[in-house]
Coordinates of C-alpha atoms in Angstrom, one line a residue:
Chain A
M13 CA 45.4 176.2 97.9
I14 CA 43.7 179.6 97.9
A15 CA 43.1 181.7 94.8
F16 CA 41.3 185.1 94.6
E17 CA 40.3 185.9 91.2
H18 CA 39.1 189.5 90.6
V19 CA 37.4 189.5 94.0
G20 CA 35.4 192.5 95.2
K21 CA 33.1 192.8 98.3
R22 CA 30.8 195.4 98.7
Y23 CA 28.7 195.9 101.8
G24 CA 25.3 197.6 101.7
G25 CA 25.7 198.4 98.2
R26 CA 28.0 201.2 98.7
F27 CA 30.9 200.7 100.9
E28 CA 33.6 198.8 99.0
A29 CA 35.6 196.6 101.5
L30 CA 37.6 194.7 99.0
A31 CA 38.3 195.5 95.2
H32 CA 40.1 193.8 92.4
L33 CA 41.8 191.3 94.6
N34 CA 44.2 188.9 92.7
F35 CA 46.5 186.5 94.4
R36 CA 47.3 182.8 95.0
V37 CA 48.5 181.1 98.0
A38 CA 50.3 177.8 97.4
R39 CA 49.7 174.7 99.5
G40 CA 52.2 174.7 102.5
E41 CA 52.8 178.4 102.2
M42 CA 52.8 180.6 105.2
V43 CA 51.4 184.1 104.4
F44 CA 50.8 187.3 106.4
L45 CA 48.2 189.7 105.6
T46 CA 48.6 193.1 106.7
G47 CA 47.5 196.8 106.3
H48 CA 46.0 199.3 108.7
S49 CA 42.8 198.5 110.3
G50 CA 39.9 198.7 108.1
A51 CA 42.0 197.9 105.1
G52 CA 39.9 194.6 104.4
K53 CA 42.0 192.0 106.2
S54 CA 39.1 190.5 108.3
S55 CA 36.8 190.9 105.3
L56 CA 39.3 188.6 103.2
L57 CA 39.4 186.0 105.9
R58 CA 35.7 186.0 106.2
L59 CA 35.5 185.2 102.4
V60 CA 37.9 182.4 102.8
M61 CA 35.8 181.0 105.8
R62 CA 32.6 181.2 103.5
L63 CA 31.1 183.5 106.4
E64 CA 30.3 185.7 103.2
K65 CA 30.3 185.4 99.6
P66 CA 32.1 187.9 97.3
S67 CA 30.1 190.5 95.4
R68 CA 32.3 190.1 92.3
G69 CA 34.9 187.6 91.2
R70 CA 35.6 184.1 92.6
V71 CA 37.3 182.7 95.7
V72 CA 38.8 179.2 94.8
V73 CA 39.9 176.9 97.8
A74 CA 41.5 173.8 96.9
G75 CA 40.2 174.1 93.3
H76 CA 36.6 174.7 94.2
D77 CA 34.6 178.0 94.0
I78 CA 33.5 178.1 97.4
A79 CA 30.6 180.5 96.6
Q80 CA 29.0 177.4 94.9
L81 CA 28.7 175.5 98.2
H82 CA 25.3 174.8 99.2
A83 CA 24.3 176.2 102.5
S84 CA 24.2 172.7 104.0
Q85 CA 27.7 171.9 102.7
V86 CA 29.2 175.0 104.3
P87 CA 29.7 173.3 107.8
F88 CA 31.5 170.6 106.3
Y89 CA 33.7 172.9 104.3
R90 CA 34.5 174.8 107.7
R91 CA 35.5 171.7 109.5
Q92 CA 38.5 171.6 107.2
I93 CA 39.8 175.1 108.1
G94 CA 41.1 175.8 111.5
V95 CA 40.4 179.4 112.5
V96 CA 42.0 181.5 115.5
F97 CA 40.0 184.6 116.4
Q98 CA 41.4 187.5 117.9
D99 CA 38.8 187.3 120.8
H100 CA 39.4 183.6 121.0
Q101 CA 35.8 182.6 120.8
L102 CA 36.1 180.2 123.6
L103 CA 33.0 178.9 125.6
F104 CA 33.4 180.1 129.2
D105 CA 31.2 177.5 130.7
R106 CA 33.4 174.6 129.7
S107 CA 36.8 173.5 130.6
I108 CA 39.9 174.0 128.5
F109 CA 39.6 170.3 127.4
H110 CA 36.0 170.7 126.4
N111 CA 36.7 173.8 124.4
V112 CA 39.6 172.1 122.4
S113 CA 37.6 168.9 121.8
L114 CA 34.5 170.9 120.4
P115 CA 35.6 170.5 116.7
L116 CA 35.9 166.8 117.2
E117 CA 32.6 166.5 119.0
I118 CA 30.9 168.2 116.1
Q119 CA 32.6 165.8 113.8
G120 CA 31.7 162.8 115.8
V121 CA 35.2 161.6 116.6
E122 CA 35.1 158.6 119.0
P123 CA 35.6 160.0 122.7
R124 CA 38.9 158.0 123.4
E125 CA 40.4 158.9 120.1
A126 CA 39.1 162.7 120.8
A127 CA 40.7 162.8 124.2
R128 CA 44.0 161.6 122.8
R129 CA 44.1 164.3 120.1
V130 CA 42.9 167.1 122.4
R131 CA 45.8 166.3 124.7
A132 CA 48.3 166.3 121.9
A133 CA 47.1 169.7 120.7
L134 CA 47.1 171.0 124.3
D135 CA 50.6 169.6 124.9
K136 CA 51.8 171.3 121.6
V137 CA 50.6 174.7 123.0
G138 CA 52.1 173.9 126.4
L139 CA 48.8 173.8 128.3
L140 CA 48.3 170.1 128.8
H141 CA 48.7 170.8 132.7
R142 CA 45.6 173.3 132.5
E143 CA 43.1 171.1 130.8
K144 CA 40.6 171.0 133.6
A145 CA 40.7 174.7 134.1
L146 CA 38.1 177.1 132.7
P147 CA 39.0 179.7 130.3
I148 CA 38.4 182.6 132.7
E149 CA 41.2 181.2 134.9
L150 CA 43.8 181.6 132.1
S151 CA 45.8 184.7 131.0
G152 CA 45.1 186.3 127.7
G153 CA 48.0 184.5 126.1
E154 CA 47.1 181.3 127.4
Q155 CA 43.6 181.6 126.1
Q156 CA 44.9 182.4 122.7
R157 CA 46.8 179.2 122.7
V158 CA 43.7 177.4 123.8
G159 CA 42.2 179.0 120.7
I160 CA 45.0 177.7 118.6
A161 CA 44.9 174.2 120.1
R162 CA 41.1 174.2 119.0
A163 CA 41.9 175.4 115.6
V164 CA 44.5 172.6 114.9
V165 CA 43.0 169.7 116.9
N166 CA 41.4 168.2 113.8
K167 CA 44.5 168.7 111.7
P168 CA 43.3 171.1 109.2
A169 CA 45.0 171.6 105.9
L170 CA 44.4 175.4 106.1
L171 CA 44.9 177.4 109.2
L172 CA 43.6 181.1 109.3
A173 CA 44.3 183.6 112.1
D174 CA 42.7 187.0 112.6
E175 CA 45.2 189.3 114.8
P176 CA 46.1 186.3 116.8
T177 CA 48.5 188.4 118.8
G178 CA 46.4 191.5 119.0
N179 CA 46.4 192.0 122.7
L180 CA 49.6 190.2 123.6
D181 CA 53.0 191.6 124.7
P182 CA 55.9 191.0 122.3
Q183 CA 57.5 188.0 123.8
L184 CA 54.1 186.3 124.0
S185 CA 53.4 187.3 120.4
A186 CA 56.6 186.0 119.3
D187 CA 55.8 182.5 121.1
I188 CA 52.5 182.4 119.3
M189 CA 53.9 183.1 115.9
A190 CA 56.5 180.4 116.5
L191 CA 53.7 178.0 117.1
F192 CA 52.1 178.9 113.7
E193 CA 55.6 178.3 112.2
D194 CA 55.6 174.8 113.6
F195 CA 52.3 174.0 112.1
N196 CA 53.4 175.3 108.8
R197 CA 56.5 173.2 109.0
I198 CA 54.5 170.0 109.0
G199 CA 52.6 171.1 105.8
T200 CA 49.7 173.3 107.1
T201 CA 48.9 176.3 104.8
V202 CA 48.9 179.3 107.3
M203 CA 47.3 182.6 106.6
I204 CA 47.6 185.3 109.4
A205 CA 46.1 188.7 109.4
S206 CA 48.2 191.0 111.7
H207 CA 49.2 194.7 111.8
D208 CA 52.2 193.8 114.1
L209 CA 54.6 194.8 111.3
A210 CA 57.7 194.6 113.4
L211 CA 57.0 191.1 114.4
I212 CA 56.2 189.8 110.8
A213 CA 59.2 191.6 109.3
Q214 CA 61.4 189.4 111.5
L215 CA 59.7 186.3 110.5
R216 CA 60.6 186.4 106.8
H217 CA 57.5 185.0 105.1
R218 CA 55.3 186.2 102.3
I219 CA 53.4 189.4 103.2
L220 CA 50.2 190.5 101.4
R221 CA 49.8 194.2 102.1
L222 CA 46.2 195.6 101.9
S223 CA 45.1 199.2 101.7
D224 CA 41.4 200.3 101.3
G225 CA 40.6 197.0 100.2
R226 CA 43.4 196.7 97.5
L227 CA 46.2 194.7 97.3
V228 CA 49.2 197.2 97.2
A229 CA 52.1 194.9 97.8
D230 CA 53.1 191.3 97.7
E231 CA 56.4 190.8 99.2
G232 CA 58.7 188.1 99.9
A233 CA 56.9 185.6 97.6
A234 CA 58.7 182.3 97.4
Chain B
M29 CA 41.1 151.3 116.5
K30 CA 38.6 151.8 113.8
S31 CA 38.5 153.9 110.7
S32 CA 39.6 157.1 112.2
A33 CA 42.7 155.8 114.2
T34 CA 45.6 157.4 112.3
P35 CA 45.6 161.1 111.7
R36 CA 46.3 160.5 108.0
R37 CA 43.1 158.6 107.6
Q38 CA 41.1 160.8 109.7
Q39 CA 42.1 163.8 107.4
G40 CA 41.1 161.8 104.5
A41 CA 37.7 161.3 106.2
A42 CA 37.2 164.7 107.3
L43 CA 37.6 166.0 103.7
K44 CA 34.5 164.0 102.7
T45 CA 31.2 165.7 102.7
P46 CA 28.1 163.8 102.4
R47 CA 26.7 164.9 99.2
K48 CA 28.1 163.4 96.1
A49 CA 29.2 166.6 94.5
A50 CA 30.2 168.2 97.7
A51 CA 33.6 166.8 98.4
K52 CA 35.9 169.9 98.7
P53 CA 39.1 168.3 99.5
L54 CA 41.7 171.0 100.8
A55 CA 44.3 168.3 100.6
D56 CA 44.0 166.7 97.3
K57 CA 44.8 163.2 98.2
P58 CA 42.7 161.0 95.8
S59 CA 41.4 158.3 98.4
Q60 CA 40.8 154.8 97.3
R61 CA 38.5 153.5 99.9
G62 CA 36.8 150.3 99.2
A63 CA 33.2 149.5 99.8
R64 CA 34.2 148.0 103.1
S65 CA 35.8 150.8 104.7
Q66 CA 32.9 153.0 103.2
Q67 CA 30.8 150.8 105.4
T68 CA 32.7 151.2 108.6
R69 CA 32.7 154.8 108.0
F70 CA 29.1 154.9 107.6
S71 CA 28.5 152.8 110.8
S72 CA 31.1 154.8 112.7
R73 CA 29.1 157.9 111.6
L74 CA 26.0 156.3 112.9
R75 CA 27.6 155.4 116.2
A76 CA 28.8 159.0 116.4
W77 CA 25.2 160.2 115.7
G78 CA 23.7 158.0 118.5
R79 CA 26.4 159.1 120.8
H80 CA 25.6 162.8 120.2
H81 CA 21.9 162.0 120.7
R82 CA 22.5 160.2 123.9
S83 CA 24.8 163.0 125.3
M84 CA 22.4 165.6 124.3
A85 CA 19.5 164.0 125.9
W86 CA 21.5 163.7 128.9
D87 CA 22.7 167.2 128.8
S88 CA 19.3 168.8 128.3
F89 CA 18.0 166.7 131.1
Q90 CA 20.6 168.0 133.4
R91 CA 20.1 171.6 132.2
L92 CA 16.5 171.0 133.3
V93 CA 17.2 169.8 136.7
R94 CA 19.7 172.7 137.1
Y95 CA 16.8 175.2 137.3
P96 CA 14.0 173.2 138.8
L97 CA 11.6 175.9 139.8
G98 CA 11.2 177.6 136.5
N99 CA 11.1 174.5 134.6
L100 CA 8.5 173.0 136.8
L101 CA 6.5 176.1 136.1
T102 CA 6.7 175.5 132.3
M103 CA 5.7 171.9 132.8
L104 CA 2.9 172.9 134.9
A105 CA 1.6 175.2 132.3
I106 CA 1.7 172.3 129.8
A107 CA 0.0 170.1 132.3
I108 CA -2.9 172.4 132.9
A109 CA -3.3 172.9 129.1
L110 CA -3.5 169.0 128.8
V111 CA -5.8 168.3 131.7
L112 CA -8.7 170.2 130.5
P113 CA -9.4 168.6 127.3
A114 CA -8.5 165.3 128.7
A115 CA -10.9 165.7 131.5
L116 CA -13.7 166.6 129.1
W117 CA -12.9 163.5 127.1
L118 CA -13.0 161.4 130.1
T119 CA -16.4 162.8 131.2
L120 CA -17.9 162.2 127.8
D121 CA -16.5 158.6 127.9
S122 CA -18.0 158.0 131.1
A123 CA -21.5 159.3 130.0
R124 CA -21.1 156.6 127.3
L125 CA -21.8 159.1 124.9
L126 CA -18.8 158.0 122.8
D127 CA -20.2 154.3 122.7
A128 CA -20.6 152.9 119.3
E129 CA -23.3 150.7 120.7
L130 CA -25.7 153.5 120.2
D131 CA -26.0 152.6 116.5
E132 CA -27.3 149.1 117.1
S133 CA -30.3 150.4 119.0
A134 CA -32.5 151.7 116.1
T135 CA -35.9 150.1 117.2
L136 CA -39.5 150.9 117.6
T137 CA -41.3 150.5 120.9
V138 CA -45.0 149.6 120.7
Y139 CA -46.8 150.6 124.0
L140 CA -50.0 148.8 124.3
E141 CA -53.0 150.3 126.2
L142 CA -52.9 150.0 130.0
S143 CA -56.0 147.7 130.0
T144 CA -54.5 145.1 127.8
D145 CA -54.0 141.8 129.1
A146 CA -51.2 139.4 128.5
A147 CA -53.3 137.1 126.1
Q148 CA -54.3 140.2 124.0
A149 CA -50.8 141.4 124.0
Q150 CA -49.7 138.0 122.6
R151 CA -52.1 138.3 119.7
I152 CA -51.0 141.9 118.9
E153 CA -47.4 140.9 118.9
E154 CA -48.1 138.1 116.4
A155 CA -50.0 140.4 114.3
V156 CA -47.0 142.9 114.4
N157 CA -44.7 140.1 113.6
A158 CA -46.7 139.2 110.6
E159 CA -45.9 142.8 108.9
Q160 CA -43.5 142.6 106.1
S161 CA -41.0 145.0 107.4
V162 CA -40.6 143.6 110.8
L163 CA -37.6 141.5 111.6
E164 CA -38.2 140.4 114.9
T165 CA -40.2 141.5 118.0
R166 CA -39.9 141.2 121.6
L167 CA -42.7 141.3 124.1
I168 CA -41.9 143.1 127.4
S169 CA -44.2 142.6 130.2
A170 CA -45.1 145.4 132.6
E171 CA -43.0 143.6 135.3
Q172 CA -40.0 143.1 132.9
G173 CA -40.4 146.8 132.0
M174 CA -40.1 147.9 135.4
A175 CA -37.2 145.8 136.3
E176 CA -35.2 147.0 133.3
F177 CA -36.2 150.6 134.0
Q178 CA -34.9 150.3 137.6
Q179 CA -31.6 148.6 136.2
S180 CA -30.9 151.0 133.6
L181 CA -31.3 153.9 136.0
G182 CA -29.2 152.2 138.8
L183 CA -32.0 153.3 141.1
D184 CA -32.6 150.1 143.1
N185 CA -35.1 151.3 145.8
A186 CA -36.5 154.6 144.5
L187 CA -39.3 152.9 142.5
A188 CA -40.0 150.0 145.1
G189 CA -42.3 152.5 147.0
L190 CA -44.7 152.8 144.1
E191 CA -48.1 151.1 144.7
S192 CA -48.9 149.8 141.2
N193 CA -47.0 149.4 138.2
P194 CA -47.5 152.4 135.8
L195 CA -45.7 150.8 133.0
P196 CA -47.7 149.2 130.1
I197 CA -46.9 146.1 128.4
S198 CA -44.7 146.8 125.3
I199 CA -43.3 145.2 122.3
V200 CA -39.9 146.1 120.9
V201 CA -39.8 145.9 117.1
H202 CA -36.6 145.6 115.2
P203 CA -37.5 146.7 111.7
S204 CA -35.8 145.1 108.6
S205 CA -34.7 148.5 107.3
I206 CA -33.5 151.3 109.7
E207 CA -34.0 153.9 107.1
P208 CA -35.9 156.8 108.7
V209 CA -38.7 157.0 106.0
A210 CA -39.3 153.3 106.3
M211 CA -39.4 153.3 110.1
Q212 CA -41.7 156.1 110.1
Q213 CA -44.2 154.3 107.7
L214 CA -44.0 151.2 109.9
A215 CA -44.7 153.2 112.9
A216 CA -47.7 154.7 111.4
T217 CA -49.0 151.1 110.3
L218 CA -48.5 149.9 113.8
E219 CA -50.1 152.7 115.4
A220 CA -53.4 151.9 113.7
F221 CA -53.6 148.5 115.3
S222 CA -56.3 148.2 117.8
G223 CA -54.9 147.9 121.4
V224 CA -51.8 149.9 120.5
D225 CA -51.6 153.2 122.7
E226 CA -48.4 154.7 121.0
V227 CA -45.6 153.8 118.9
R228 CA -42.3 155.3 120.0
L229 CA -39.6 155.8 117.5
D230 CA -36.3 155.2 119.3
L231 CA -34.6 156.5 116.2
A232 CA -35.0 160.1 117.0
W233 CA -33.7 159.6 120.5
V234 CA -30.8 157.7 119.1
E235 CA -30.3 160.6 116.5
R236 CA -30.3 163.2 119.3
L237 CA -28.0 161.3 121.4
R238 CA -25.5 160.8 118.6
N239 CA -25.6 164.3 117.7
L240 CA -25.1 165.2 121.4
A241 CA -22.1 162.9 121.4
E242 CA -20.8 164.3 118.2
L243 CA -21.0 167.9 119.7
G244 CA -19.2 166.8 122.8
R245 CA -16.4 165.0 120.8
R246 CA -16.0 168.1 118.7
V247 CA -15.9 170.4 121.7
A248 CA -13.1 168.1 123.1
L249 CA -11.2 168.0 120.0
A250 CA -11.4 171.8 119.5
L251 CA -10.3 172.4 123.0
G252 CA -7.6 169.8 122.5
A253 CA -6.3 171.5 119.3
L254 CA -6.5 174.9 121.0
F255 CA -4.5 173.9 124.2
G256 CA -2.2 171.7 122.2
L257 CA -1.5 175.1 120.3
G258 CA -1.0 176.4 123.8
V259 CA 1.4 173.9 124.6
L260 CA 3.4 174.6 121.4
L261 CA 3.5 178.2 122.3
V262 CA 4.7 177.6 125.9
V263 CA 7.4 175.3 124.9
G264 CA 8.3 177.6 121.8
N265 CA 8.7 180.6 124.0
T266 CA 10.9 178.8 126.6
I267 CA 13.0 177.4 124.0
R268 CA 13.3 180.6 122.3
L269 CA 14.6 182.1 125.5
S270 CA 17.2 179.3 126.1
V271 CA 18.3 179.7 122.4
E272 CA 18.9 183.3 123.0
S273 CA 20.8 182.7 126.2
R274 CA 23.1 180.3 124.4
R275 CA 23.4 182.3 121.3
R276 CA 27.2 182.9 121.8
E277 CA 27.7 179.1 122.0
I278 CA 25.8 178.6 118.9
E279 CA 27.6 181.0 117.1
V280 CA 31.0 179.5 118.1
V281 CA 30.0 175.9 117.2
M282 CA 28.7 177.1 113.7
L283 CA 31.9 178.9 113.2
I284 CA 33.7 175.5 113.5
G285 CA 31.5 173.5 111.3
A286 CA 28.5 172.4 113.3
T287 CA 25.4 171.5 111.1
H288 CA 21.9 172.9 112.1
A289 CA 20.9 169.5 113.0
F290 CA 23.7 169.5 115.6
V291 CA 22.8 172.8 117.0
R292 CA 19.2 172.0 117.1
R293 CA 19.5 168.7 118.8
P294 CA 20.0 169.9 122.4
F295 CA 17.0 172.1 122.0
L296 CA 14.7 169.5 120.7
Y297 CA 15.6 167.3 123.6
S298 CA 14.8 170.0 126.0
G299 CA 11.4 170.4 124.4
A300 CA 10.7 166.7 124.6
W301 CA 11.6 166.7 128.2
Y302 CA 9.2 169.5 128.9
G303 CA 6.7 167.6 127.0
V304 CA 7.3 164.4 129.1
G305 CA 7.3 166.4 132.4
G306 CA 4.1 168.2 131.3
G307 CA 2.4 164.9 130.4
L308 CA 3.5 163.2 133.7
L309 CA 2.1 166.1 135.6
A310 CA -1.1 166.2 133.7
L311 CA -1.6 162.5 134.7
G312 CA -0.8 163.4 138.1
L313 CA -3.3 166.3 138.1
L314 CA -6.1 164.1 136.7
G315 CA -5.4 161.2 139.3
L316 CA -5.6 164.0 142.0
G317 CA -8.9 165.5 140.6
N318 CA -10.4 162.0 140.4
H319 CA -9.4 161.3 144.0
W320 CA -10.6 164.7 145.2
L321 CA -14.0 164.3 143.5
S322 CA -14.7 160.6 144.1
L323 CA -15.8 161.0 147.6
P324 CA -18.6 163.5 147.0
V325 CA -19.5 161.8 143.7
A326 CA -19.9 158.5 145.4
A327 CA -21.9 160.1 148.4
L328 CA -24.2 161.7 145.8
A329 CA -24.8 158.6 143.8
A330 CA -25.4 156.7 147.0
S331 CA -28.1 159.2 148.0
Y332 CA -29.9 158.2 144.8
G333 CA -29.4 154.4 145.5
A334 CA -27.0 154.1 142.6
S335 CA -23.3 153.3 142.3
F336 CA -21.2 155.5 140.0
S337 CA -17.5 155.9 139.9
L338 CA -15.6 158.6 138.2
P339 CA -13.6 157.4 135.0
Q340 CA -9.9 157.1 135.1
L341 CA -7.4 157.1 132.3
D342 CA -6.4 153.7 131.4
V343 CA -2.9 152.5 130.3
T344 CA -3.7 153.3 126.6
G345 CA -5.0 156.5 127.3
S346 CA -2.1 157.6 129.6
T347 CA 0.3 156.4 126.9
I348 CA -1.6 158.5 124.4
L349 CA -1.6 161.6 126.5
L350 CA 2.0 161.3 127.3
S351 CA 3.1 160.7 123.7
C352 CA 0.9 163.6 122.5
S353 CA 2.6 165.9 125.1
T354 CA 6.0 164.7 124.2
L355 CA 5.4 165.3 120.6
L356 CA 4.0 168.7 121.1
G357 CA 7.1 169.6 123.2
W358 CA 9.4 168.5 120.6
L359 CA 7.5 170.2 117.9
G360 CA 7.3 173.5 119.8
A361 CA 11.2 173.3 120.3
W362 CA 11.5 172.5 116.7
L363 CA 9.6 175.5 115.5
A364 CA 11.3 177.9 117.9
V365 CA 14.9 176.8 117.1
T366 CA 14.3 176.7 113.3
R367 CA 12.8 180.0 113.2
H368 CA 15.6 181.4 115.3
L369 CA 18.6 179.7 113.8
S370 CA 18.2 181.5 110.5
S371 CA 18.6 184.7 112.4
I372 CA 21.8 183.6 114.1
R373 CA 24.9 184.1 111.9
P374 CA 28.5 183.6 113.2
K375 CA 30.3 186.8 113.3

């Protein structure tokens, strides 16, 4: 599903965020990406999202070198990836329902169908009863679950998450991770950047460990 | 349910990108869609597109209404910029300077000496008519001349008090050629006739009038272009601010796959609404100005014994003004958003 081939990323010509990355993630796999802050986890995810292009090497997603995508094709590429952000990236002037339906709106899904799928996604994260609320009325854990609902509402084949449990207590974090495992179980490829080592150790999935932009360990590969 | 009813199919559809080489399927399910479902997909995309246009038009209208005062000021600025060139154009139009009829009146007028009587005038006209380069002639008696003069000035009573008719008998000559040189030659020939006092070449007058009209037209156009640019700037600046205030929203929707066209759309509608509002206000201002000036103008005209009414924008003129302002608003928004979008990158 994802293949990094000799990938390097420099910012501003000097700072080397990533270097000599080589790994593959199979379709349907669930992978944790870990390492101290500044190790390059976010940079790696940004490359997969095609927010940036690698300075060296190739990032291949589903058989295509995504650096080759024309700027006008990038939106269509991004629609196929669900992304959960640490700071949720919710729109605070819209209800939970409208936040979650945003990807469907962008894709032009027919409103009745969209409503059905938004409710299904909200139901999955246990927030169906809050659909009319504004994000500000929700707790941090609930906001994160809204972010997850938005990421999965168009049933992406690939789900990325950047520190999804960053500000949550252990119990909420475990709930969130369980949600990701559910999505993985129905065939979604999941890649989660997290430095919550205790939590990911319990979950027994593959772990890619980054340090100073290099891959230093690849544990528990299937 | 149509094409996107089941999750499976929707996934297949979502994996399709519009460019032929662009399909980057994350799920490598070779889809065997026939031409028919291609068509339904296309029509459903078209429907989705129309839906988004409708909802954005409505959404941007509501945003406009939500802050009535600020938006009204923007529209007023647009309206003022439009009123000035429009008013100038109307004035020129009312002075009949924009008339094409001017072209047809390239004639010579032969004024006979005041002592000439009707029979002599008749003979002179026949002689003039015999000239080769003369197409036709028309004899105007002193009385006719006076009547026409009064009519053309719209002064019914002012000349009635004159004791005797000061106008000579005249002959209007349509030359066969309206070339300036030929007309000048003809004028010289006619001037040599006995009993002819003066030959007036109307060409010069026509030429002068035409130049004046051209001058007025160009001034109006230049003003129109300048103020049009002003409208662009006003709308562009307003839209720039609203792009800036919705920056976060734009970043988020771009993160989850919105195209530039999608992001641009609500702002383009805002711009168009500004244009529509500005255009309507401009029409209102023109009407108001007309109403305000009509009384003194009518009184002034009446004191000269004439009747004159201020020009008003007709349906065509109003439509043109409104379409121009809408287009300008749209264009201003387009320029502002396009310039700005390139600087917004999702974080």
